[in-house]
Amino acid sequence: MTEGRSRRPGPRIEEVARVAGVSKSTVSRVINGEKYVSERSRQAVHRAIALLGYSPSHAARTLAGSRANAIALVISEQGSRVLADPFFAQVLRGVHAELAGRHVQLLLMMNRPHDGEDQVAYLTGGHVDGALVVSLHGDDPLPRTLHETGLPIVVGGRPLAGGAVPFVDADNFNGALGAVRFLISLGREKIATIAGPLDMAVGMDRLSGWRCGLAEHGMAVELVVHSDFTPDSGALAMEELLRRAPDLDAVFVAADIMALGALRVLQESGRRIPDDVAVVGFDDSVLAATAVPPLTTVRQDVEGFGRTLTWRLLAELAGEEKLPQSMLLPTSLVRRASA
């Protein structure tokens, strides 16, 4: 056997990734000097390269054409919730529209109980070039974990965990503030709110806008019931508000899908809408225009939100510099018959 045939082949990128404890895509970014790699991961890759004798020139050849040409849309909700809420369909429509003609495939992933580690392993295993993460709850470690591996990600909605992860969000605070100011301009004096979950920034920001609007006029801010973005939870919340304040004359509902349940309860209780109780929702989803009566609501361009998320991720993958760390999209009030 000749010396040339007995020589062991040089180490592969998979070995570098395994020794460093990171993904192949992270090794790629370190070798190519790209940003968005944590210092800990960068040092681990350099140590693995030195230990294995990995050749950067060999790496460049190995990595040529190593793109997966795919991104993931990760929705941190149960599948039944995703399929029932038109918000997610609009986000998906926007993502798909922005990918049109780019030869990039889209992988949709939804949460299942206890699948966090498997999800991270799959996303960092070279199957996708980056990820969009939507509908986070609490201090969800997924964005931070993916970011630390070097996988480019963009979060839909302000992450409560903070950190350096880029995100796109609607101007939820000012949207809610504008809704309350509008109700006050109509002469409403006892304005309640059906707020979103306390473990989501969207719920917190819309609640803060409601509180600010009332505080501007010295009005009480105790008529709050939290809900979870479903019609049934909106109905239960409305029942609770009516028990606490039968004379309320307006309600700001933090999502159109909850407003459907609130409208039903108000009508069943004999309240005339908007004569007795004015109702304002949030999203301007397809549900708003078809509600009975048609729902006055705060419009956010959900499809545009999906497009912007995707643009931000693709721009990073293309190596564009000086990209915004966060992007806040405008909202506006759409007046219909409920207020």
CSV table of C-alpha atoms in Angstrom, one decimal:
chain,number,residue,atom,x,y,z
A,1,MET,CA,0.0,0.0,0.0
A,2,THR,CA,1.5,3.3,-1.0
A,3,GLU,CA,2.1,6.2,1.4
A,4,GLY,CA,-0.5,8.2,-0.5
A,5,ARG,CA,-3.2,5.5,-0.1
A,6,SER,CA,-2.5,5.0,3.5
A,7,ARG,CA,-2.8,8.6,4.5
A,8,ARG,CA,-5.9,9.4,6.5
A,9,PRO,CA,-8.2,11.9,4.9
A,10,GLY,CA,-8.2,15.3,6.4
A,11,PRO,CA,-10.8,16.1,9.1
A,12,ARG,CA,-14.2,17.1,7.8
A,13,ILE,CA,-16.4,20.0,8.9
A,14,GLU,CA,-18.7,17.6,10.7
A,15,GLU,CA,-15.8,16.6,13.0
A,16,VAL,CA,-14.9,20.2,13.7
A,17,ALA,CA,-18.6,20.9,14.6
A,18,ARG,CA,-18.7,17.8,16.9
A,19,VAL,CA,-15.5,18.7,18.7
A,20,ALA,CA,-16.5,22.3,19.1
A,21,GLY,CA,-20.1,21.4,20.2
A,22,VAL,CA,-21.7,23.6,17.6
A,23,SER,CA,-23.5,23.2,14.2
A,24,LYS,CA,-21.8,23.0,10.8
A,25,SER,CA,-23.3,26.4,9.9
A,26,THR,CA,-21.6,27.9,12.9
A,27,VAL,CA,-18.2,26.5,11.8
A,28,SER,CA,-18.9,28.0,8.4
A,29,ARG,CA,-19.6,31.4,9.8
A,30,VAL,CA,-16.5,31.4,11.9
A,31,ILE,CA,-14.2,30.3,9.1
A,32,ASN,CA,-15.7,32.9,6.8
A,33,GLY,CA,-15.4,35.6,9.4
A,34,GLU,CA,-19.2,36.3,9.5
A,35,LYS,CA,-21.0,38.1,12.3
A,36,TYR,CA,-23.7,36.8,14.6
A,37,VAL,CA,-21.5,34.2,16.2
A,38,SER,CA,-21.1,34.3,20.0
A,39,GLU,CA,-17.5,34.7,21.2
A,40,ARG,CA,-17.8,31.4,23.1
A,41,SER,CA,-18.7,29.5,19.9
A,42,ARG,CA,-16.1,31.3,17.9
A,43,GLN,CA,-13.3,30.3,20.4
A,44,ALA,CA,-14.6,26.7,20.5
A,45,VAL,CA,-14.4,26.4,16.7
A,46,HIS,CA,-10.9,27.8,16.6
A,47,ARG,CA,-9.8,25.3,19.3
A,48,ALA,CA,-11.3,22.4,17.4
A,49,ILE,CA,-9.7,23.6,14.1
A,50,ALA,CA,-6.3,23.7,15.9
A,51,LEU,CA,-6.8,20.3,17.6
A,52,LEU,CA,-7.9,18.6,14.4
A,53,GLY,CA,-5.5,20.3,12.0
A,54,TYR,CA,-8.4,21.4,9.9
A,55,SER,CA,-7.4,23.5,6.9
A,56,PRO,CA,-9.3,26.7,6.3
A,57,SER,CA,-8.7,26.4,2.5
A,58,HIS,CA,-10.1,22.9,2.7
A,59,ALA,CA,-13.0,24.4,4.7
A,60,ALA,CA,-13.7,26.9,2.0
A,61,ARG,CA,-13.9,24.2,-0.6
A,62,THR,CA,-16.1,22.0,1.6
A,63,LEU,CA,-18.4,24.9,2.4
A,64,ALA,CA,-18.9,26.0,-1.2
A,65,GLY,CA,-22.5,25.1,-2.0
A,66,SER,CA,-23.2,24.0,1.5
A,67,ARG,CA,-26.2,26.2,1.9
A,68,ALA,CA,-29.5,24.3,2.6
A,69,ASN,CA,-31.4,26.9,0.6
A,70,ALA,CA,-34.2,26.6,3.2
A,71,ILE,CA,-35.4,28.6,6.2
A,72,ALA,CA,-37.7,27.5,9.1
A,73,LEU,CA,-40.8,29.3,10.4
A,74,VAL,CA,-41.1,28.2,14.0
A,75,ILE,CA,-44.4,29.0,15.7
A,76,SER,CA,-44.2,28.5,19.5
A,77,GLU,CA,-47.8,27.3,19.8
A,78,GLN,CA,-49.7,24.0,19.6
A,79,GLY,CA,-50.8,23.0,16.1
A,80,SER,CA,-54.5,23.3,17.0
A,81,ARG,CA,-54.0,26.9,18.0
A,82,VAL,CA,-52.0,27.8,14.9
A,83,LEU,CA,-54.5,26.3,12.5
A,84,ALA,CA,-57.5,28.0,14.2
A,85,ASP,CA,-56.1,31.5,14.3
A,86,PRO,CA,-56.1,33.5,11.0
A,87,PHE,CA,-53.2,35.6,12.4
A,88,PHE,CA,-50.7,32.8,11.7
A,89,ALA,CA,-52.1,32.2,8.2
A,90,GLN,CA,-51.5,35.8,7.4
A,91,VAL,CA,-47.9,35.6,8.7
A,92,LEU,CA,-47.3,32.5,6.6
A,93,ARG,CA,-48.7,34.3,3.6
A,94,GLY,CA,-46.3,37.1,4.0
A,95,VAL,CA,-43.3,34.8,4.5
A,96,HIS,CA,-44.3,32.9,1.4
A,97,ALA,CA,-44.7,36.1,-0.6
A,98,GLU,CA,-41.2,37.4,0.3
A,99,LEU,CA,-39.6,34.0,-0.6
A,100,ALA,CA,-41.3,34.0,-4.1
A,101,GLY,CA,-38.7,33.6,-6.8
A,102,ARG,CA,-35.8,33.2,-4.4
A,103,HIS,CA,-35.4,29.4,-4.7
A,104,VAL,CA,-35.6,29.1,-0.9
A,105,GLN,CA,-37.7,26.4,0.7
A,106,LEU,CA,-39.8,27.0,3.8
A,107,LEU,CA,-40.1,24.6,6.7
A,108,LEU,CA,-43.0,25.1,9.1
A,109,MET,CA,-42.4,23.9,12.7
A,110,MET,CA,-44.9,24.0,15.6
A,111,ASN,CA,-44.4,23.4,19.3
A,112,ARG,CA,-45.1,20.1,20.9
A,113,PRO,CA,-44.6,19.3,24.6
A,114,HIS,CA,-40.9,18.6,25.5
A,115,ASP,CA,-39.5,18.9,22.0
A,116,GLY,CA,-37.2,21.8,22.6
A,117,GLU,CA,-33.9,19.9,22.4
A,118,ASP,CA,-35.0,18.0,19.3
A,119,GLN,CA,-36.1,21.3,17.7
A,120,VAL,CA,-32.7,22.9,18.4
A,121,ALA,CA,-30.8,19.9,17.1
A,122,TYR,CA,-32.8,19.8,13.9
A,123,LEU,CA,-32.5,23.6,13.2
A,124,THR,CA,-28.7,23.6,13.9
A,125,GLY,CA,-28.1,20.4,12.0
A,126,GLY,CA,-27.6,21.9,8.6
A,127,HIS,CA,-31.2,21.5,7.4
A,128,VAL,CA,-31.9,25.2,7.3
A,129,ASP,CA,-29.9,28.4,6.8
A,130,GLY,CA,-31.8,30.4,9.3
A,131,ALA,CA,-35.1,30.6,11.3
A,132,LEU,CA,-38.0,32.9,12.0
A,133,VAL,CA,-39.4,32.4,15.5
A,134,VAL,CA,-43.0,33.7,16.2
A,135,SER,CA,-45.3,33.8,19.2
A,136,LEU,CA,-42.9,33.4,22.0
A,137,HIS,CA,-44.1,32.9,25.6
A,138,GLY,CA,-42.2,34.0,28.7
A,139,ASP,CA,-38.4,33.6,28.8
A,140,ASP,CA,-38.4,31.0,26.1
A,141,PRO,CA,-34.7,30.0,25.6
A,142,LEU,CA,-35.1,29.0,22.0
A,143,PRO,CA,-34.1,32.3,20.3
A,144,ARG,CA,-31.1,32.7,22.6
A,145,THR,CA,-30.0,29.1,22.2
A,146,LEU,CA,-30.2,29.3,18.4
A,147,HIS,CA,-28.4,32.7,18.4
A,148,GLU,CA,-25.6,31.3,20.5
A,149,THR,CA,-25.0,28.5,18.0
A,150,GLY,CA,-24.6,31.0,15.2
A,151,LEU,CA,-27.8,30.2,13.3
A,152,PRO,CA,-29.2,33.4,11.9
A,153,ILE,CA,-32.7,34.0,13.4
A,154,VAL,CA,-35.3,36.8,13.6
A,155,VAL,CA,-38.0,36.9,16.2
A,156,GLY,CA,-41.6,38.0,15.4
A,157,GLY,CA,-42.5,40.1,18.4
A,158,ARG,CA,-40.4,41.6,21.2
A,159,PRO,CA,-38.7,38.8,23.1
A,160,LEU,CA,-39.3,39.1,26.8
A,161,ALA,CA,-35.9,37.6,27.4
A,162,GLY,CA,-34.2,40.6,25.7
A,163,GLY,CA,-30.7,40.1,24.5
A,164,ALA,CA,-29.1,40.7,21.1
A,165,VAL,CA,-31.5,38.6,19.0
A,166,PRO,CA,-33.0,40.8,16.2
A,167,PHE,CA,-36.8,41.1,16.1
A,168,VAL,CA,-39.7,42.7,14.2
A,169,ASP,CA,-42.9,43.8,16.0
A,170,ALA,CA,-46.0,45.9,15.5
A,171,ASP,CA,-46.3,49.1,17.5
A,172,ASN,CA,-48.7,47.5,20.0
A,173,PHE,CA,-48.4,50.2,22.7
A,174,ASN,CA,-49.4,53.1,20.5
A,175,GLY,CA,-52.0,51.0,18.7
A,176,ALA,CA,-53.7,50.3,22.0
A,177,LEU,CA,-53.2,53.9,23.2
A,178,GLY,CA,-54.9,55.2,20.0
A,179,ALA,CA,-57.9,52.8,20.5
A,180,VAL,CA,-58.5,54.1,24.1
A,181,ARG,CA,-58.1,57.7,23.0
A,182,PHE,CA,-60.8,57.1,20.3
A,183,LEU,CA,-63.2,55.5,22.8
A,184,ILE,CA,-62.7,58.5,25.2
A,185,SER,CA,-63.4,60.9,22.3
A,186,LEU,CA,-66.8,59.1,21.9
A,187,GLY,CA,-67.6,60.0,25.4
A,188,ARG,CA,-67.1,56.6,26.9
A,189,GLU,CA,-66.4,56.8,30.6
A,190,LYS,CA,-66.0,53.2,31.9
A,191,ILE,CA,-63.6,51.4,29.6
A,192,ALA,CA,-62.5,47.9,30.4
A,193,THR,CA,-60.0,45.7,28.6
A,194,ILE,CA,-59.7,42.0,27.7
A,195,ALA,CA,-55.9,41.8,27.7
A,196,GLY,CA,-53.6,39.2,26.2
A,197,PRO,CA,-51.5,36.7,28.2
A,198,LEU,CA,-49.1,38.1,30.8
A,199,ASP,CA,-46.3,35.9,29.4
A,200,MET,CA,-46.2,37.5,26.0
A,201,ALA,CA,-44.8,40.9,25.1
A,202,VAL,CA,-47.8,41.6,22.8
A,203,GLY,CA,-50.2,41.2,25.7
A,204,MET,CA,-48.1,43.4,28.0
A,205,ASP,CA,-47.6,46.2,25.5
A,206,ARG,CA,-51.2,46.4,24.5
A,207,LEU,CA,-52.2,46.5,28.1
A,208,SER,CA,-49.7,49.3,28.8
A,209,GLY,CA,-51.2,51.3,26.0
A,210,TRP,CA,-54.7,50.9,27.4
A,211,ARG,CA,-53.5,51.9,30.9
A,212,CYS,CA,-51.7,55.0,29.5
A,213,GLY,CA,-54.7,56.2,27.6
A,214,LEU,CA,-56.9,56.0,30.7
A,215,ALA,CA,-54.3,57.6,32.9
A,216,GLU,CA,-54.1,60.6,30.6
A,217,HIS,CA,-57.7,61.4,31.6
A,218,GLY,CA,-57.5,60.3,35.2
A,219,MET,CA,-59.7,57.3,34.6
A,220,ALA,CA,-59.6,54.1,36.6
A,221,VAL,CA,-57.5,51.2,35.3
A,222,GLU,CA,-58.8,48.2,37.3
A,223,LEU,CA,-61.2,46.7,34.8
A,224,VAL,CA,-58.7,44.1,33.3
A,225,VAL,CA,-59.2,40.4,32.6
A,226,HIS,CA,-56.4,38.4,30.9
A,227,SER,CA,-57.2,36.0,28.1
A,228,ASP,CA,-55.4,33.7,25.7
A,229,PHE,CA,-56.2,34.7,22.2
A,230,THR,CA,-59.2,32.4,21.6
A,231,PRO,CA,-62.9,33.2,21.1
A,232,ASP,CA,-63.9,31.2,24.2
A,233,SER,CA,-61.4,32.9,26.4
A,234,GLY,CA,-62.7,36.2,25.2
A,235,ALA,CA,-66.2,35.2,26.1
A,236,LEU,CA,-65.3,34.1,29.6
A,237,ALA,CA,-63.3,37.4,30.1
A,238,MET,CA,-66.3,39.4,29.0
A,239,GLU,CA,-68.6,37.6,31.4
A,240,GLU,CA,-66.2,38.4,34.2
A,241,LEU,CA,-66.0,42.0,33.3
A,242,LEU,CA,-69.8,42.3,33.2
A,243,ARG,CA,-70.1,40.7,36.7
A,244,ARG,CA,-67.6,43.2,38.0
A,245,ALA,CA,-68.9,46.3,36.2
A,246,PRO,CA,-72.4,45.9,34.7
A,247,ASP,CA,-72.4,49.6,33.8
A,248,LEU,CA,-69.2,49.5,31.6
A,249,ASP,CA,-69.7,51.3,28.3
A,250,ALA,CA,-66.6,50.3,26.3
A,251,VAL,CA,-64.1,47.5,26.0
A,252,PHE,CA,-60.8,47.3,24.3
A,253,VAL,CA,-60.0,43.7,23.3
A,254,ALA,CA,-56.4,42.9,22.7
A,255,ALA,CA,-57.1,40.7,19.6
A,256,ASP,CA,-60.0,40.3,17.1
A,257,ILE,CA,-60.3,36.6,17.8
A,258,MET,CA,-61.1,37.3,21.5
A,259,ALA,CA,-63.4,40.1,20.5
A,260,LEU,CA,-65.7,37.6,18.7
A,261,GLY,CA,-66.4,35.9,22.0
A,262,ALA,CA,-66.8,39.3,23.7
A,263,LEU,CA,-69.4,40.4,21.2
A,264,ARG,CA,-71.4,37.2,21.6
A,265,VAL,CA,-71.6,37.6,25.4
A,266,LEU,CA,-72.6,41.3,25.1
A,267,GLN,CA,-75.4,40.5,22.7
A,268,GLU,CA,-76.6,37.5,24.8
A,269,SER,CA,-76.7,39.9,27.9
A,270,GLY,CA,-79.0,42.3,26.0
A,271,ARG,CA,-76.4,45.0,25.5
A,272,ARG,CA,-76.7,47.0,22.3
A,273,ILE,CA,-73.4,47.4,20.4
A,274,PRO,CA,-72.2,50.2,20.2
A,275,ASP,CA,-75.1,52.1,21.9
A,276,ASP,CA,-74.6,50.5,25.3
A,277,VAL,CA,-71.1,49.1,24.9
A,278,ALA,CA,-68.5,50.1,22.3
A,279,VAL,CA,-66.0,47.4,21.3
A,280,VAL,CA,-62.6,47.9,19.7
A,281,GLY,CA,-60.3,44.9,18.8
A,282,PHE,CA,-56.8,44.6,17.5
A,283,ASP,CA,-55.3,43.1,14.3
A,284,ASP,CA,-57.9,43.9,11.6
A,285,SER,CA,-57.9,40.2,10.8
A,286,VAL,CA,-60.4,38.6,8.4
A,287,LEU,CA,-62.6,38.1,11.4
A,288,ALA,CA,-63.1,41.8,12.0
A,289,ALA,CA,-65.0,42.7,8.9
A,290,THR,CA,-67.3,39.7,9.1
A,291,ALA,CA,-68.1,40.0,12.8
A,292,VAL,CA,-71.6,41.0,13.9
A,293,PRO,CA,-71.6,43.9,14.0
A,294,PRO,CA,-68.4,44.6,12.0
A,295,LEU,CA,-65.6,45.3,14.4
A,296,THR,CA,-63.8,48.5,14.9
A,297,THR,CA,-60.2,47.5,15.3
A,298,VAL,CA,-56.5,48.5,15.3
A,299,ARG,CA,-54.9,47.4,12.1
A,300,GLN,CA,-51.5,45.9,11.9
A,301,ASP,CA,-50.3,44.6,8.5
A,302,VAL,CA,-49.8,41.0,9.5
A,303,GLU,CA,-48.8,39.9,6.0
A,304,GLY,CA,-46.4,42.8,5.9
A,305,PHE,CA,-45.1,41.7,9.3
A,306,GLY,CA,-44.3,38.2,7.8
A,307,ARG,CA,-42.6,39.8,4.8
A,308,THR,CA,-40.5,42.1,6.9
A,309,LEU,CA,-39.4,39.2,9.1
A,310,THR,CA,-38.3,37.2,6.1
A,311,TRP,CA,-36.6,40.2,4.4
A,312,ARG,CA,-34.6,40.8,7.6
A,313,LEU,CA,-33.4,37.2,7.8
A,314,LEU,CA,-32.6,36.9,4.1
A,315,ALA,CA,-30.7,40.2,4.2
A,316,GLU,CA,-28.5,38.7,7.0
A,317,LEU,CA,-28.0,35.5,5.1
A,318,ALA,CA,-26.9,37.6,2.1
A,319,GLY,CA,-24.2,39.3,4.3
A,320,GLU,CA,-25.8,42.8,4.3
A,321,GLU,CA,-24.2,45.0,7.0
A,322,LYS,CA,-25.7,47.6,9.4
A,323,LEU,CA,-29.1,45.9,9.5
A,324,PRO,CA,-31.5,47.2,12.2
A,325,GLN,CA,-31.5,45.2,15.4
A,326,SER,CA,-35.2,45.8,15.8
A,327,MET,CA,-38.0,47.0,13.5
A,328,LEU,CA,-41.3,48.5,14.7
A,329,LEU,CA,-44.2,48.5,12.2
A,330,PRO,CA,-47.0,51.1,12.4
A,331,THR,CA,-50.6,50.5,13.3
A,332,SER,CA,-53.8,52.4,12.5
A,333,LEU,CA,-57.4,52.5,13.6
A,334,VAL,CA,-60.1,51.0,11.3
A,335,ARG,CA,-63.6,52.2,12.3
A,336,ARG,CA,-66.6,50.0,11.7
A,337,ALA,CA,-69.9,49.6,13.4
A,338,SER,CA,-68.9,48.3,16.8
A,339,ALA,CA,-67.7,51.7,18.0
